[in-house]
Amino acid sequence: MNDLVRRLRVPVVSVVLALAATWLLLVVVDAPPLDALWQIWNGSLGRLSKIPDTLIAWVPLTLAAAGLIVTFQAGMWNIGVEGQIVMGAIGAAFVVRELSGPPAVVIVAAFVVGALFGIFWALIPGYLRTRFGVHEIFSGVALVFVASAIAVYLIIGPWSRTGVASTSGTDLFEERYWLPTVGADEYSWLAILVAVAAVVAIAVLMRGTRYGLRLKAVGKNHHSAFLMGIPTNAYMLSAFAMCGALAGIAGTVQALGFHHKLVPSISGNYGFLAILVVLLAGFRALWTAPIALFFAAMLVGSTQLSLRLGIDSSLAGVIQGMLVLFILVVGAWQAQRTRRLARRAETATTAGGG
Amino acid sequence: MEVIAGIVAAATPLVYATIGETISEKAGVINLSLDGSILLSAMTGFAAAFVTDSVIIGYLAAMAVSAVIALIVAVTSIELRLNQIAVGFVLFLFARQLALFLGNSYVGVNGPKVPSWDIPLLSEIPFVGTVFFQHNISVYGSFVVIFFAYWFIYRTRPGLVLQGVGERPEAAFARGVPVNRLRYLYTVVGGAMVGMAGAAVSLDQIAGWREGLTTNVGWIALAFVIFGGWHPYRVALACYLYRALLFVAGEFQVQFPDLVQVLTQLPFLLMILMITVINTEWFRRLGDRYPRWRNFLASAAPSGSGQVFVRE
């Protein structure tokens, strides 16, 4: 019981603080706080007709977050995941545009090529890090910009719509190559299946296998892991490759399952947001799924804000940022208090003994 | 000539941001929130200047906002021992979204702008006058910041202490230097300078507020601090070269309109390449043979950078 209280203290305090700060912010911009939060709920999970939209956002967010679990556990910041999503979408779009055949074959091929493109784009910062010591954050961010530049180039250049070159996207893909849906559903059961499988696979990989254990060792203490005989570079590269594959699959889902074409903002910021999800999940794979659902709901629900209340939908991002910040700060604060108490107890015993 | 003057003026926000980050990294704190900080301070600066009709208050507001964000990075890392990268990244997303949220009502509004002012006498020097002395206070300020940062860090005693705090915090502490207090000071000062970068965009360069106004300036700045080897002159040189490259890319746009998107991202590829080359074994060997070359192209990060100093 006591243990439960202690474990719940950090999240509860953080949520209360984030809610209070959100309240303050909404009062400042002269918006009704309760109504705003109600709109977010009602525009996402609170109404049956909005749940598909939430699921559509949940899939890429969860895929990217599951991938990031691996790189984070290996001790690396794969910020470039956003660009890896873009590359995955480009790879998938390439297959669907160039290949024709039975839909099942083409779609599987698109997933494979999308994943390969993601892997390729993730291995660049991975290689630069392991071979030359270039920090993956900076090469990763640079490659995000390069990836979106390539997407825009393709959209206005070689893959431009017949007759017009506009940044609104390529022609729609042939409808038979869209991800399969049930009836009139907008979301694809296949995409959801893939996301669920990814989370489970990563959770099993990190908790139940030798590979996961050794990868964590690399992340915790690179030098000792190397001395223990773990090929650290190979492990780091494999982590990048795995994250890139999942990001590429996320891009494939975005292209084939949601936009049905290549658009400049195909990654939808999900890569960056997934980093917040993973930080909030405390690097535990199974937690990414519910937290991603919560984030996706806020994201989708907040679009109602501008329609109904005339305030910007970026409120969702503000709340998410505050929540993660508070979780980090409150958690660290509690850890520090525990440290202090332990130290005080220690000095008390030594003083008593002497 | 006007072209070079344009490049010099265009690099202003980047110069403020890189020099600000150089100062805080020299003291040992990495502020990864830069891109968000700049956007939020650009919005705040514009809004404050719009409401009060005073550019100066706009700059002060921008600096204050960015300084507060830097302070959060400093407090959470020094007091709470949180990972600077994690906090910085969360603050990057948070500040970006907050800027969009609060700035919503200022999109497309016309506001005050830094007036241009030719420096008397100096501006009449042929060539040099046009290139450097026919701008405005914001641009002149960026020159001053470069020289002052160099002079302070490498030519004064407090600057030497600053380097010690970043390089060898334990040694500095043993000599009676209040390491963490100085880290607070320089992180906040660097943060305020980053805020000026935001104001330089929203009150001078673009003069206005809209979404995505500062277009990744923060990330470019973070990379240029490394690229410039934490040295104000070289960092500034990187900023000017970057703007020059962008100008050249813009010229090519006319001939290869399809390629413009790729060309404007070319500096990023060059940057990765450059940082990679500096890190190669080959370059290290070259550097051992010709130390001058190494000093010109590369230098190591302050060794205490990103690490929390804990007094035992």
mmCIF file of N, CA and C in Angstrom, chain A residues 193-245:
data_model
loop_
_atom_site.group_PDB
_atom_site.id
_atom_site.type_symbol
_atom_site.label_atom_id
_atom_site.label_comp_id
_atom_site.label_asym_id
_atom_site.label_seq_id
_atom_site.Cartn_x
_atom_site.Cartn_y
_atom_site.Cartn_z
ATOM 1 N N LEU A 193 -2.693 -3.585 -36.302
ATOM 2 C CA LEU A 193 -2.062 -4.875 -36.009
ATOM 3 C C LEU A 193 -0.537 -4.732 -35.985
ATOM 4 N N VAL A 194 -0.029 -4.039 -36.991
ATOM 5 C CA VAL A 194 1.423 -3.848 -37.084
ATOM 6 C C VAL A 194 1.943 -3.117 -35.852
ATOM 7 N N ALA A 195 1.222 -2.058 -35.427
ATOM 8 C CA ALA A 195 1.678 -1.274 -34.282
ATOM 9 C C ALA A 195 1.676 -2.113 -33.005
ATOM 10 N N VAL A 196 0.592 -2.881 -32.802
ATOM 11 C CA VAL A 196 0.506 -3.717 -31.607
ATOM 12 C C VAL A 196 1.632 -4.752 -31.609
ATOM 13 N N ALA A 197 1.838 -5.370 -32.774
ATOM 14 C CA ALA A 197 2.895 -6.376 -32.888
ATOM 15 C C ALA A 197 4.250 -5.756 -32.568
ATOM 16 N N ALA A 198 4.477 -4.529 -33.050
ATOM 17 C CA ALA A 198 5.770 -3.876 -32.828
ATOM 18 C C ALA A 198 6.009 -3.657 -31.341
ATOM 19 N N VAL A 199 4.978 -3.161 -30.628
ATOM 20 C CA VAL A 199 5.149 -2.883 -29.197
ATOM 21 C C VAL A 199 5.451 -4.186 -28.450
ATOM 22 N N VAL A 200 4.682 -5.234 -28.750
ATOM 23 C CA VAL A 200 4.888 -6.512 -28.062
ATOM 24 C C VAL A 200 6.285 -7.057 -28.369
ATOM 25 N N ALA A 201 6.667 -6.989 -29.650
ATOM 26 C CA ALA A 201 7.968 -7.520 -30.045
ATOM 27 C C ALA A 201 9.096 -6.789 -29.327
ATOM 28 N N ILE A 202 9.011 -5.462 -29.273
ATOM 29 C CA ILE A 202 10.075 -4.694 -28.623
ATOM 30 C C ILE A 202 10.099 -4.979 -27.126
ATOM 31 N N ALA A 203 8.904 -5.110 -26.522
ATOM 32 C CA ALA A 203 8.853 -5.402 -25.087
ATOM 33 C C ALA A 203 9.520 -6.741 -24.799
ATOM 34 N N VAL A 204 9.206 -7.750 -25.600
ATOM 35 C CA VAL A 204 9.806 -9.077 -25.408
ATOM 36 C C VAL A 204 11.308 -9.002 -25.645
ATOM 37 N N LEU A 205 11.678 -8.305 -26.709
ATOM 38 C CA LEU A 205 13.098 -8.194 -27.059
ATOM 39 C C LEU A 205 13.904 -7.582 -25.919
ATOM 40 N N MET A 206 13.356 -6.505 -25.321
ATOM 41 C CA MET A 206 14.126 -5.802 -24.305
ATOM 42 C C MET A 206 14.115 -6.523 -22.956
ATOM 43 N N ARG A 207 13.041 -7.266 -22.671
ATOM 44 C CA ARG A 207 12.942 -7.858 -21.341
ATOM 45 C C ARG A 207 13.357 -9.326 -21.301
ATOM 46 N N GLY A 208 13.118 -10.032 -22.410
ATOM 47 C CA GLY A 208 13.271 -11.470 -22.306
ATOM 48 C C GLY A 208 14.395 -12.082 -23.122
ATOM 49 N N THR A 209 15.219 -11.252 -23.750
ATOM 50 C CA THR A 209 16.257 -11.876 -24.573
ATOM 51 C C THR A 209 17.649 -11.427 -24.131
ATOM 52 N N ARG A 210 18.613 -12.247 -24.516
ATOM 53 C CA ARG A 210 20.005 -11.949 -24.244
ATOM 54 C C ARG A 210 20.411 -10.659 -24.954
ATOM 55 N N TYR A 211 19.891 -10.537 -26.187
ATOM 56 C CA TYR A 211 20.219 -9.344 -26.970
ATOM 57 C C TYR A 211 19.816 -8.074 -26.220
ATOM 58 N N GLY A 212 18.548 -8.093 -25.709
ATOM 59 C CA GLY A 212 18.045 -6.916 -25.002
ATOM 60 C C GLY A 212 18.884 -6.592 -23.781
ATOM 61 N N LEU A 213 19.252 -7.627 -23.068
ATOM 62 C CA LEU A 213 20.051 -7.441 -21.865
ATOM 63 C C LEU A 213 21.403 -6.817 -22.198
ATOM 64 N N ARG A 214 22.021 -7.357 -23.239
ATOM 65 C CA ARG A 214 23.350 -6.848 -23.603
ATOM 66 C C ARG A 214 23.247 -5.423 -24.152
ATOM 67 N N LEU A 215 22.145 -5.154 -24.864
ATOM 68 C CA LEU A 215 21.963 -3.805 -25.405
ATOM 69 C C LEU A 215 21.855 -2.807 -24.259
ATOM 70 N N LYS A 216 21.100 -3.201 -23.218
ATOM 71 C CA LYS A 216 20.975 -2.322 -22.052
ATOM 72 C C LYS A 216 22.334 -2.112 -21.397
ATOM 73 N N ALA A 217 23.137 -3.168 -21.387
ATOM 74 C CA ALA A 217 24.481 -3.042 -20.806
ATOM 75 C C ALA A 217 25.289 -2.007 -21.587
ATOM 76 N N VAL A 218 25.162 -2.035 -22.915
ATOM 77 C CA VAL A 218 25.861 -1.054 -23.752
ATOM 78 C C VAL A 218 25.397 0.353 -23.402
ATOM 79 N N GLY A 219 24.075 0.485 -23.184
ATOM 80 C CA GLY A 219 23.528 1.807 -22.881
ATOM 81 C C GLY A 219 23.937 2.303 -21.506
ATOM 82 N N LYS A 220 23.981 1.390 -20.542
ATOM 83 C CA LYS A 220 24.283 1.786 -19.159
ATOM 84 C C LYS A 220 25.754 2.145 -19.005
ATOM 85 N N ASN A 221 26.598 1.276 -19.499
ATOM 86 C CA ASN A 221 28.031 1.545 -19.369
ATOM 87 C C ASN A 221 28.764 0.987 -20.580
ATOM 88 N N HIS A 222 28.964 1.874 -21.524
ATOM 89 C CA HIS A 222 29.542 1.512 -22.804
ATOM 90 C C HIS A 222 30.895 0.817 -22.630
ATOM 91 N N HIS A 223 31.713 1.398 -21.781
ATOM 92 C CA HIS A 223 33.082 0.912 -21.631
ATOM 93 C C HIS A 223 33.123 -0.488 -21.013
ATOM 94 N N SER A 224 32.369 -0.674 -19.911
ATOM 95 C CA SER A 224 32.377 -1.997 -19.278
ATOM 96 C C SER A 224 31.816 -3.044 -20.215
ATOM 97 N N ALA A 225 30.764 -2.666 -20.955
ATOM 98 C CA ALA A 225 30.164 -3.619 -21.889
ATOM 99 C C ALA A 225 31.194 -4.066 -22.907
ATOM 100 N N PHE A 226 32.001 -3.110 -23.373
ATOM 101 C CA PHE A 226 33.040 -3.432 -24.347
ATOM 102 C C PHE A 226 34.078 -4.372 -23.734
ATOM 103 N N LEU A 227 34.458 -4.081 -22.512
ATOM 104 C CA LEU A 227 35.450 -4.922 -21.845
ATOM 105 C C LEU A 227 34.915 -6.332 -21.572
ATOM 106 N N MET A 228 33.577 -6.411 -21.416
ATOM 107 C CA MET A 228 32.971 -7.718 -21.190
ATOM 108 C C MET A 228 32.911 -8.542 -22.476
ATOM 109 N N GLY A 229 33.308 -7.929 -23.583
ATOM 110 C CA GLY A 229 33.339 -8.672 -24.830
ATOM 111 C C GLY A 229 32.106 -8.484 -25.694
ATOM 112 N N ILE A 230 31.258 -7.511 -25.350
ATOM 113 C CA ILE A 230 30.101 -7.230 -26.208
ATOM 114 C C ILE A 230 30.579 -6.345 -27.361
ATOM 115 N N PRO A 231 30.297 -6.741 -28.610
ATOM 116 C CA PRO A 231 30.679 -5.875 -29.741
ATOM 117 C C PRO A 231 29.806 -4.618 -29.739
ATOM 118 N N THR A 232 30.214 -3.603 -28.978
ATOM 119 C CA THR A 232 29.335 -2.458 -28.724
ATOM 120 C C THR A 232 28.900 -1.741 -30.005
ATOM 121 N N ASN A 233 29.829 -1.560 -30.933
ATOM 122 C CA ASN A 233 29.466 -0.845 -32.162
ATOM 123 C C ASN A 233 28.374 -1.566 -32.934
ATOM 124 N N ALA A 234 28.522 -2.881 -33.045
ATOM 125 C CA ALA A 234 27.513 -3.654 -33.765
ATOM 126 C C ALA A 234 26.162 -3.541 -33.066
ATOM 127 N N TYR A 235 26.195 -3.560 -31.745
ATOM 128 C CA TYR A 235 24.946 -3.440 -30.993
ATOM 129 C C TYR A 235 24.301 -2.074 -31.202
ATOM 130 N N MET A 236 25.106 -1.041 -31.181
ATOM 131 C CA MET A 236 24.550 0.303 -31.382
ATOM 132 C C MET A 236 23.962 0.438 -32.779
ATOM 133 N N LEU A 237 24.692 -0.073 -33.763
ATOM 134 C CA LEU A 237 24.179 0.010 -35.133
ATOM 135 C C LEU A 237 22.874 -0.768 -35.275
ATOM 136 N N SER A 238 22.810 -1.940 -34.620
ATOM 137 C CA SER A 238 21.585 -2.731 -34.742
ATOM 138 C C SER A 238 20.414 -1.997 -34.094
ATOM 139 N N ALA A 239 20.679 -1.256 -33.007
ATOM 140 C CA ALA A 239 19.611 -0.476 -32.381
ATOM 141 C C ALA A 239 19.107 0.596 -33.339
ATOM 142 N N PHE A 240 20.048 1.281 -33.983
ATOM 143 C CA PHE A 240 19.653 2.294 -34.970
ATOM 144 C C PHE A 240 18.827 1.654 -36.085
ATOM 145 N N ALA A 241 19.288 0.492 -36.560
ATOM 146 C CA ALA A 241 18.592 -0.159 -37.662
ATOM 147 C C ALA A 241 17.165 -0.527 -37.253
ATOM 148 N N MET A 242 17.022 -1.035 -36.031
ATOM 149 C CA MET A 242 15.686 -1.439 -35.594
ATOM 150 C C MET A 242 14.758 -0.238 -35.494
ATOM 151 N N CYS A 243 15.259 0.832 -34.914
ATOM 152 C CA CYS A 243 14.439 2.039 -34.789
ATOM 153 C C CYS A 243 14.097 2.580 -36.180
ATOM 154 N N GLY A 244 15.092 2.561 -37.075
ATOM 155 C CA GLY A 244 14.846 3.042 -38.430
ATOM 156 C C GLY A 244 13.793 2.214 -39.131
ATOM 157 N N ALA A 245 13.826 0.889 -38.921
ATOM 158 C CA ALA A 245 12.850 0.012 -39.561
ATOM 159 C C ALA A 245 11.435 0.370 -39.101
#
